mmCIF file of C-alpha atoms in Angstrom:
data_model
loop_
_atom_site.group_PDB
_atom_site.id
_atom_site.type_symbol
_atom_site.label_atom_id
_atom_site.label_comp_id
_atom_site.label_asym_id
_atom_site.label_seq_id
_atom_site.Cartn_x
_atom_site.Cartn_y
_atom_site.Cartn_z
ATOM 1 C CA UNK A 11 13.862 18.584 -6.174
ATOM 2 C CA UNK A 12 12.492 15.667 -8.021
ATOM 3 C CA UNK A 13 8.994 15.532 -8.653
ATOM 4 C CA UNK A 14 8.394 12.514 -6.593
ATOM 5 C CA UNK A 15 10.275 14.068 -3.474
ATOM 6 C CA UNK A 16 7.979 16.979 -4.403
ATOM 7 C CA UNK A 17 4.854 14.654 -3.969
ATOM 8 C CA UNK A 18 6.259 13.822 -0.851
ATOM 9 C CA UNK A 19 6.768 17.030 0.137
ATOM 10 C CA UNK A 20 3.066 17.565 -0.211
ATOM 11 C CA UNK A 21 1.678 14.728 1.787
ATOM 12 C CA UNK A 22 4.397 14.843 4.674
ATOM 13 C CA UNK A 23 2.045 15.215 7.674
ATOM 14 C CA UNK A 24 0.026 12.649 6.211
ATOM 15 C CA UNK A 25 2.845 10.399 6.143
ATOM 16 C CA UNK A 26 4.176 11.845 9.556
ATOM 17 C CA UNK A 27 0.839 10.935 11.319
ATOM 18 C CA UNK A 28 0.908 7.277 9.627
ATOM 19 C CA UNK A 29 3.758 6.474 11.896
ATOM 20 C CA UNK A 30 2.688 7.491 15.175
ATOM 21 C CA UNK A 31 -0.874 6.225 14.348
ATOM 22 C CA UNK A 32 -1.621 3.800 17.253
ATOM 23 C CA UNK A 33 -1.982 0.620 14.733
ATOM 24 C CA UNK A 34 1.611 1.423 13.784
ATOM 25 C CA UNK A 35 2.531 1.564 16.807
ATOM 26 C CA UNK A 36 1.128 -1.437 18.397
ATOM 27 C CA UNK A 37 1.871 -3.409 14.964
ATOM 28 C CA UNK A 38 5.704 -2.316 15.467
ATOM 29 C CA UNK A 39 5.584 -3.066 19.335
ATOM 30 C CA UNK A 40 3.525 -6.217 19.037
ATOM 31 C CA UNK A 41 1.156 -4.982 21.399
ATOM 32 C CA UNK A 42 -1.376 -5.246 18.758
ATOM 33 C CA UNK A 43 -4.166 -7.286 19.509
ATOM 34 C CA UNK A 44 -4.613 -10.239 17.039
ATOM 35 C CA UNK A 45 -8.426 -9.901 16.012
ATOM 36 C CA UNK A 46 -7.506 -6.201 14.698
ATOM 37 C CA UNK A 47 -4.434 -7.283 12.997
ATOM 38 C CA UNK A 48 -6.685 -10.294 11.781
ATOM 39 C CA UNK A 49 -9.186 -7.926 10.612
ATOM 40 C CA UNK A 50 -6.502 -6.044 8.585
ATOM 41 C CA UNK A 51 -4.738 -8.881 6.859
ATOM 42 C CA UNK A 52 -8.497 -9.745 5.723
ATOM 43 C CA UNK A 53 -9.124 -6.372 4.535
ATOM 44 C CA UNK A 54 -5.567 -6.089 2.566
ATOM 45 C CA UNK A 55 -6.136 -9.592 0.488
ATOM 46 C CA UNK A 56 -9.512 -7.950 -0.824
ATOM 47 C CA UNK A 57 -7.120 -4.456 -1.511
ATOM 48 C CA UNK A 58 -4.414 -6.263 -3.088
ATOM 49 C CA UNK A 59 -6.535 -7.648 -6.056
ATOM 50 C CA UNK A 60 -7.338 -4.600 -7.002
ATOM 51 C CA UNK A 61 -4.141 -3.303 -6.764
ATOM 52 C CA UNK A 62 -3.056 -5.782 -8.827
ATOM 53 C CA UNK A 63 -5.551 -4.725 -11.998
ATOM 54 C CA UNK A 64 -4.394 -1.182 -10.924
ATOM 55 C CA UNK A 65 -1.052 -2.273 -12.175
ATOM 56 C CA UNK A 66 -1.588 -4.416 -14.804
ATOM 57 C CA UNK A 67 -4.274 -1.276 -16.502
ATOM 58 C CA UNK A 68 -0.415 0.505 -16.465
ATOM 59 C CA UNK A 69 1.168 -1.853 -18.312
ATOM 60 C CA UNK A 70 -0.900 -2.071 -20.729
ATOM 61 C CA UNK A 71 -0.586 1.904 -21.721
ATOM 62 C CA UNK A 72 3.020 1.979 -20.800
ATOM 63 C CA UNK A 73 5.032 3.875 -23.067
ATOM 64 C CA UNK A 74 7.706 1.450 -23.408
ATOM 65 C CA UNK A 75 8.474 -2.411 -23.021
ATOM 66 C CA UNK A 76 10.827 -2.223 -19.920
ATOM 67 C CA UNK A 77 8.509 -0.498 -18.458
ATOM 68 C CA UNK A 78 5.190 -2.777 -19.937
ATOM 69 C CA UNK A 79 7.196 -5.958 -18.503
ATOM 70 C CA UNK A 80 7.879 -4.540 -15.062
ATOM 71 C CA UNK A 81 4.468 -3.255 -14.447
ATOM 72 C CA UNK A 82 3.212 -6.655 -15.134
ATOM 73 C CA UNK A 83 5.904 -8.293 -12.363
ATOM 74 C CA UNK A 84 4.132 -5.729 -9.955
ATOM 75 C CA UNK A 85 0.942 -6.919 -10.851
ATOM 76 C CA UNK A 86 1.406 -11.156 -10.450
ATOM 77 C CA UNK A 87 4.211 -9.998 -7.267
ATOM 78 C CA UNK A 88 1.301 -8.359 -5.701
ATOM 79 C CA UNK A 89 -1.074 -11.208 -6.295
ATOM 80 C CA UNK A 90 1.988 -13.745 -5.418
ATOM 81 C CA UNK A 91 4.376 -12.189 -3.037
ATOM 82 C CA UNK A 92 2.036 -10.763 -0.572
ATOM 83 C CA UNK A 93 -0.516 -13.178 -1.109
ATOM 84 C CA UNK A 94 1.812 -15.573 0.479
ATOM 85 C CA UNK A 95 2.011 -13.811 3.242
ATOM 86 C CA UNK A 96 -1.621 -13.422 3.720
ATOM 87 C CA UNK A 97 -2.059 -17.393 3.230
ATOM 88 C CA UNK A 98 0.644 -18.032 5.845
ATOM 89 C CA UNK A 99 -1.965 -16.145 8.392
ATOM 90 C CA UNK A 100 -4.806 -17.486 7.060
ATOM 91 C CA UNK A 101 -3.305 -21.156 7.528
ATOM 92 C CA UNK A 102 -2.840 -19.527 11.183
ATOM 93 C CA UNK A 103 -6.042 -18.965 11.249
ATOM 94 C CA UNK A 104 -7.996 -22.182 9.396
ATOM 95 C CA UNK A 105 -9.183 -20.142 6.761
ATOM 96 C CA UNK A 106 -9.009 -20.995 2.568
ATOM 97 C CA UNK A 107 -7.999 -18.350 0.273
ATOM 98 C CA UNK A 108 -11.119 -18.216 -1.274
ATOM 99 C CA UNK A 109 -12.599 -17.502 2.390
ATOM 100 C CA UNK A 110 -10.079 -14.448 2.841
ATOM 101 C CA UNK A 111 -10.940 -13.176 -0.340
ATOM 102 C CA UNK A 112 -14.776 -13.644 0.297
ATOM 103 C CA UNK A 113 -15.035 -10.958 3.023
ATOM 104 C CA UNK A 114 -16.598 -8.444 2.491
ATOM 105 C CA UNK A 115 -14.979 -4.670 1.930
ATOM 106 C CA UNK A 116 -15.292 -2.309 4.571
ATOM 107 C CA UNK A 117 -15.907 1.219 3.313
ATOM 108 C CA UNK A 118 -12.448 2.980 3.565
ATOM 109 C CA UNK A 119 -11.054 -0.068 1.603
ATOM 110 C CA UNK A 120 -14.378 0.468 -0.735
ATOM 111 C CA UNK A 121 -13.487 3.928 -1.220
ATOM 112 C CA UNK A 122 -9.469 3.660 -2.231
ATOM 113 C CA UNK A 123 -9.495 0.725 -3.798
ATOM 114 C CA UNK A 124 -12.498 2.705 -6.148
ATOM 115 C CA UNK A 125 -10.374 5.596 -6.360
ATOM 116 C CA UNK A 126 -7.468 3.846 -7.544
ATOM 117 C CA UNK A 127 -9.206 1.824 -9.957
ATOM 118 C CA UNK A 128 -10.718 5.089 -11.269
ATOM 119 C CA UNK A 129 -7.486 6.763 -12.454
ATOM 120 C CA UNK A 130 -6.331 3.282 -13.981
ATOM 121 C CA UNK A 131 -9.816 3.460 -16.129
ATOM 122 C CA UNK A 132 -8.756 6.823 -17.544
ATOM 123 C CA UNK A 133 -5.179 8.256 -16.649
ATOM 124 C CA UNK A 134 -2.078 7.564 -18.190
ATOM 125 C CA UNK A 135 0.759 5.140 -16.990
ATOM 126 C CA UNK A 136 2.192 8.032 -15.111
ATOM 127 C CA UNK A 137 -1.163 8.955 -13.417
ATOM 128 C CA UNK A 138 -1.784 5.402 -12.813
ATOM 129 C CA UNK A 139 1.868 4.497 -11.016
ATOM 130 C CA UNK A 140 1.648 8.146 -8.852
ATOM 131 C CA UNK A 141 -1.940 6.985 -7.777
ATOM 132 C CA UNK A 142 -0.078 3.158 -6.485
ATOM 133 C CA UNK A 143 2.874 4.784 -5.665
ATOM 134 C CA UNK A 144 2.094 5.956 -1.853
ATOM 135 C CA UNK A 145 0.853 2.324 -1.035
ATOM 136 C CA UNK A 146 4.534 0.830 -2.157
ATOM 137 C CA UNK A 147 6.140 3.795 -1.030
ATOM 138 C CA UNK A 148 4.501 4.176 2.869
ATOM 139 C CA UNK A 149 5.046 0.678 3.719
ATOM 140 C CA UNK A 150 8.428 0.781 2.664
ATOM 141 C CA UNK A 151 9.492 3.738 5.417
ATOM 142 C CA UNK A 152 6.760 2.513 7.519
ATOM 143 C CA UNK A 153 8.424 -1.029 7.868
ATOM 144 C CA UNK A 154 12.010 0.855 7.856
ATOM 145 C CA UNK A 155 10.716 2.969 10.530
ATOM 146 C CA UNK A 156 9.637 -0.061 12.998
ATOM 147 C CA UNK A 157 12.922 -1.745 12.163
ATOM 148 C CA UNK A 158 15.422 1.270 12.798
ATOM 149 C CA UNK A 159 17.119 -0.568 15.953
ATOM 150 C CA UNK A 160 16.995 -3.750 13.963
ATOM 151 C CA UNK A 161 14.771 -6.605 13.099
ATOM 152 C CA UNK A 162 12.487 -7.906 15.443
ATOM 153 C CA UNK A 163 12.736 -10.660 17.909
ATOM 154 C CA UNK A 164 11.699 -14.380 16.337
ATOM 155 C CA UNK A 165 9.020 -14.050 19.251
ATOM 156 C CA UNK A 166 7.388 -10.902 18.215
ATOM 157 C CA UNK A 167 3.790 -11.924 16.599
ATOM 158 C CA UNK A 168 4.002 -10.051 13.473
ATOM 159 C CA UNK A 169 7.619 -10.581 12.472
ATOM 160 C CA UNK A 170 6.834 -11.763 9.112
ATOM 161 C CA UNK A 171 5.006 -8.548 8.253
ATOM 162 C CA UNK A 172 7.591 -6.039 9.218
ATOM 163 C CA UNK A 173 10.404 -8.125 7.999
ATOM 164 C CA UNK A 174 8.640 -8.252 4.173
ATOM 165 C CA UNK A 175 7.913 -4.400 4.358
ATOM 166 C CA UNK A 176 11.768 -3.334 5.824
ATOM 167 C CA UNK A 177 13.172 -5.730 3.377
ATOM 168 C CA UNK A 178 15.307 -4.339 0.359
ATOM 169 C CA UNK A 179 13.269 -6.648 -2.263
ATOM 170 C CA UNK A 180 10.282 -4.157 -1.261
ATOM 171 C CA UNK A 181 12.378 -0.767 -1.158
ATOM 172 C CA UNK A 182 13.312 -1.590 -4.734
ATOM 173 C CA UNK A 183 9.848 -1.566 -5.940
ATOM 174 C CA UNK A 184 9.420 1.607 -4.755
ATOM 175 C CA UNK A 185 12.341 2.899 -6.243
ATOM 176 C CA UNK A 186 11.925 1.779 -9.146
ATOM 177 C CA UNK A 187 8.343 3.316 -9.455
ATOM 178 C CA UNK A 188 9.998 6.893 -8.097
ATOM 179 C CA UNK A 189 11.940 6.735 -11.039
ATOM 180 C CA UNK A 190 9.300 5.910 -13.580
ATOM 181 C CA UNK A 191 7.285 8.453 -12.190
ATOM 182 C CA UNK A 192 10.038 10.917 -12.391
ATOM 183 C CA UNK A 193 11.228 10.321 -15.534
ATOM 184 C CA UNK A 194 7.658 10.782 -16.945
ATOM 185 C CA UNK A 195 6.421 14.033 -15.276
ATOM 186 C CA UNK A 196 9.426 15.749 -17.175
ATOM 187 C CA UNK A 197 7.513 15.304 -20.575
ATOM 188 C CA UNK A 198 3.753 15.717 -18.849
ATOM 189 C CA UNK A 199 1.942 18.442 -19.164
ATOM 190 C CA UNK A 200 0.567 20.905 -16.055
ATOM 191 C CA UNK A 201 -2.789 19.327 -16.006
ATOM 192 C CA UNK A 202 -1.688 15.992 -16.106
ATOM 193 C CA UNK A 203 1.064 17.140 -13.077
ATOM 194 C CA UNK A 204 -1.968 18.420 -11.424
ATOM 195 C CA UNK A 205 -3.993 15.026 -11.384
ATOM 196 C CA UNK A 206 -0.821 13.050 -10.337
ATOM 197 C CA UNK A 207 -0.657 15.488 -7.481
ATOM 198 C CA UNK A 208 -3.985 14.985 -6.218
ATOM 199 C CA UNK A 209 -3.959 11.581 -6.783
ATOM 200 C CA UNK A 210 -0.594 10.751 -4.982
ATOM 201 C CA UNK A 211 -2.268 12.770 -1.881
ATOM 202 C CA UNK A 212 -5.908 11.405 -2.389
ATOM 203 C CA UNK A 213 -3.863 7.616 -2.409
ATOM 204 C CA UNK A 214 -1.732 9.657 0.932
ATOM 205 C CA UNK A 215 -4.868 9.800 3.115
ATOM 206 C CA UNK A 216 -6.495 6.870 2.389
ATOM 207 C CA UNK A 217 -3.200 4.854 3.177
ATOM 208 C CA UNK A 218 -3.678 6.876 6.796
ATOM 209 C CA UNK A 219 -7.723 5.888 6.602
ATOM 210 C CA UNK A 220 -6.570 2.302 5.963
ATOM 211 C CA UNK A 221 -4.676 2.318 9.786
ATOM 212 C CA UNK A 222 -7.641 3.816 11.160
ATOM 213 C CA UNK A 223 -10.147 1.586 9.355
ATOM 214 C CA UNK A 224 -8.194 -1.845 11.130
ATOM 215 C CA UNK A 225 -7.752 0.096 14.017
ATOM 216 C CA UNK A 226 -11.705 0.601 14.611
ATOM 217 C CA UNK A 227 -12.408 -2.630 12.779
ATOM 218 C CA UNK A 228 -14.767 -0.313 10.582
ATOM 219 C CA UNK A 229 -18.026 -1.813 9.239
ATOM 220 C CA UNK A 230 -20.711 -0.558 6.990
ATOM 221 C CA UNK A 231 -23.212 1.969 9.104
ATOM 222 C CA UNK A 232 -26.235 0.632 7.580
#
């Protein structure tokens, strides 16, 4: 078994509950109401700027150019790519990008967008892509999942969404980080194995936390 497929292995009902989490659900249905999907999209500009640094803090310790150069796609594709798709709502909604990126964090997104940034401060490239792998990874065979009878109907309110996640541009990112990851747990150590572990589960829950946040349009207690 590969290491990655091992990883997986340990998060499975994490990543079995993320599908039949009722956000999922009602995002794949298009029974979801708008001001929680609204409330999402808002929340996931604000994640994927730090994503992004989470990315680019990998290419800077990469071992090797290929890999150096490709990191740094990730990071300006996450910034770019998605972005767009978060601007097309926006638009949708007569808000600027710098008012989507102005909201405030709600604490889940706090919390895993800290814990991300905290192994890219300190871990090695193959600590840093295991801790971003699960976000790539889960919306890839969450988006497959919602599309396994086929795309969606032109009428269905969040078409754009599943159709960017199911698409094979986005599988291949995902890939491509499996096999990075892979390739460099063969030469790490047990301790550094260890942290990718818990890191690739910590990043696990909080992708399931994420749902849940949207889904309760969570706000700071006090």
């Amino acid at each position: 078994m590969s290491f990655t497929n091992h990883l997986r292995q340990l998060a499975r009902p994490i990543w079995d509950a993320q599908l039949i989490h009722p956000f999922v659900v009602a995002l794949g249905n298009g029974t979801l109401p708008e001001h929680k999907f609204k409330y999402y999209i808002l929340q996931d500009a604000r994640f994927l700027g730090d994503l992004a640094r989470v990315f680019s803090a990998g290419a800077v310790r990469a071992p090797d150019s290929e890999s150096a150069l490709r990191l740094t796609k990730l990071a300006e594709e996450t910034i770019v790519v998605e972005k767009s798709l978060h601007e097309a709502y926006g638009a949708k909604w007569r808000m600027s990008a710098k008012q989507m990126t102005s909201v405030k964090m709600a604490p889940t997104n706090y919390a895993y967008t800290r814990h991300m940034l905290s192994v890219a401060a300190s871990g090695s490239t193959a600590e840093i892509t295991t801790v971003a792998l699960p976000c790539a990874w889960i919306y890839c065979v969450v988006g497959q999942h919602l599309l396994k009878d086929g795309p969606p109907k032109k009428s269905h309110p969040y078409r754009e969404w599943l159709m960017l996640y199911a698409s094979p541009e986005f599988a291949e990112v995902q890939r491509w980080m499996r096999k990075k990851v892979d390739l460099w747990a063969k030469t790490a150590g047990r301790d550094e194995k260890g942290r990718m572990e818990e890191s690739f589960v910590i990043s696990s829950r909080y992708e399931w936390m994420f749902w849940e946040m949207a889904w309760n349009e969570e706000e700071w207690p006090v």
